[in-house]
Steps between C-alpha positions, in 0.01 A plus 500: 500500500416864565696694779388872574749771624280760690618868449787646680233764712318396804172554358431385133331789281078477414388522197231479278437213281247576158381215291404693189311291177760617253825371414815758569800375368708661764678385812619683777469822698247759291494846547140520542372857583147624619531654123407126391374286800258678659277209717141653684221364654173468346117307575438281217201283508387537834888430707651802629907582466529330187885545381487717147718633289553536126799368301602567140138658465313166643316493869634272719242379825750319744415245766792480818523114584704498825712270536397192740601511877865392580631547115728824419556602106841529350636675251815302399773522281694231351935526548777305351540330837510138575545354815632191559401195721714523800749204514371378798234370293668352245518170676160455524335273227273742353669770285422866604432724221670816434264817622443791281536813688226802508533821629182621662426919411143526628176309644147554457154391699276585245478491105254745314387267168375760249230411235406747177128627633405237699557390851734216519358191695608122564196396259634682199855586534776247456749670713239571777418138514840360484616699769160383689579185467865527591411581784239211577763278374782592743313442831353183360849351397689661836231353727224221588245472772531200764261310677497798772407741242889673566724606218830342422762573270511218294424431118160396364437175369592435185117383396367832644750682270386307181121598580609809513698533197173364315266734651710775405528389156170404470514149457 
């Protein structure tokens, strides 16, 4: 289990998340100047405000995907910390697991997904998709529709989640 420890300020800090197709074998807080990381807005094809920019020589077209309604970004960090199960619940017949403890140093409600000279899109980019479809998946799981047409929180059958396991892999 997962337990998050929200930052010590009243309001957490914004940032801005970038999903760039390259592989940077770094972690953690980058100096990043407008020297390197310079991000405008161009028309390619027809669409207006296109996010570009060029890295390591190579044009980059971005495409924001906001983040659906009711779901906040984090930007988390793992600690050494463990919390217990309280004692209280000890006695109960089902053991509680121990919870690994985050700290939480930012959130986000949008992620730029950058693609070398092309516009990134659901049909052709992996990430675009699987974030797409994230999405999709989440309401379906967290909800169902009644005989009154109302939503409930409740899980989806477990039939409907095959069918949808196949569809998505193409079975």
């Amino acid at each position: 289990m997962l337990a998050i420890q929200h930052p010590p300020k009243s309001a957490p800090v914004a940032c801005i998340v970038n999903l760039l197709p390259c592989n940077i074998r770094h972690t953690g807080p980058a100096n990043a100047s407008t020297k390197h990381w310079t991000p405008t807005t161009s028309t390619v094809s027809g669409v207006n405000d296109v996010p570009t920019t060029y890295f390591r020589g190579r044009k980059l077209l971005g495409n924001d995907l906001i983040l659906p309604e009711g779901y906040t970004g984090a930007v988390l960090e793992l600690t050494d910390n463990v919390i217990m199960p309280d004692e209280e619940d000890e006695d109960e017949e089902d053991e509680q697991p121990e919870k690994k403890q985050f700290v939480q140093h930012a959130e986000f409600g949008k992620v730029t997904v950058w693609a070398h000279e092309e516009l990134p899109n659901e049909a052709g980019n992996n990430v675009m998709r699987g974030l797409a479809e994230w999405g999709e998946w989440s309401k379906r799981i967290h909800s169902w529709e009644d005989d009154d047409g109302d939503d409930e929180e409740v899980l989806v059958e477990e039939e409907e989640a095959k069918k949808m396991m196949e569809v998505r892999e193409g079975k």
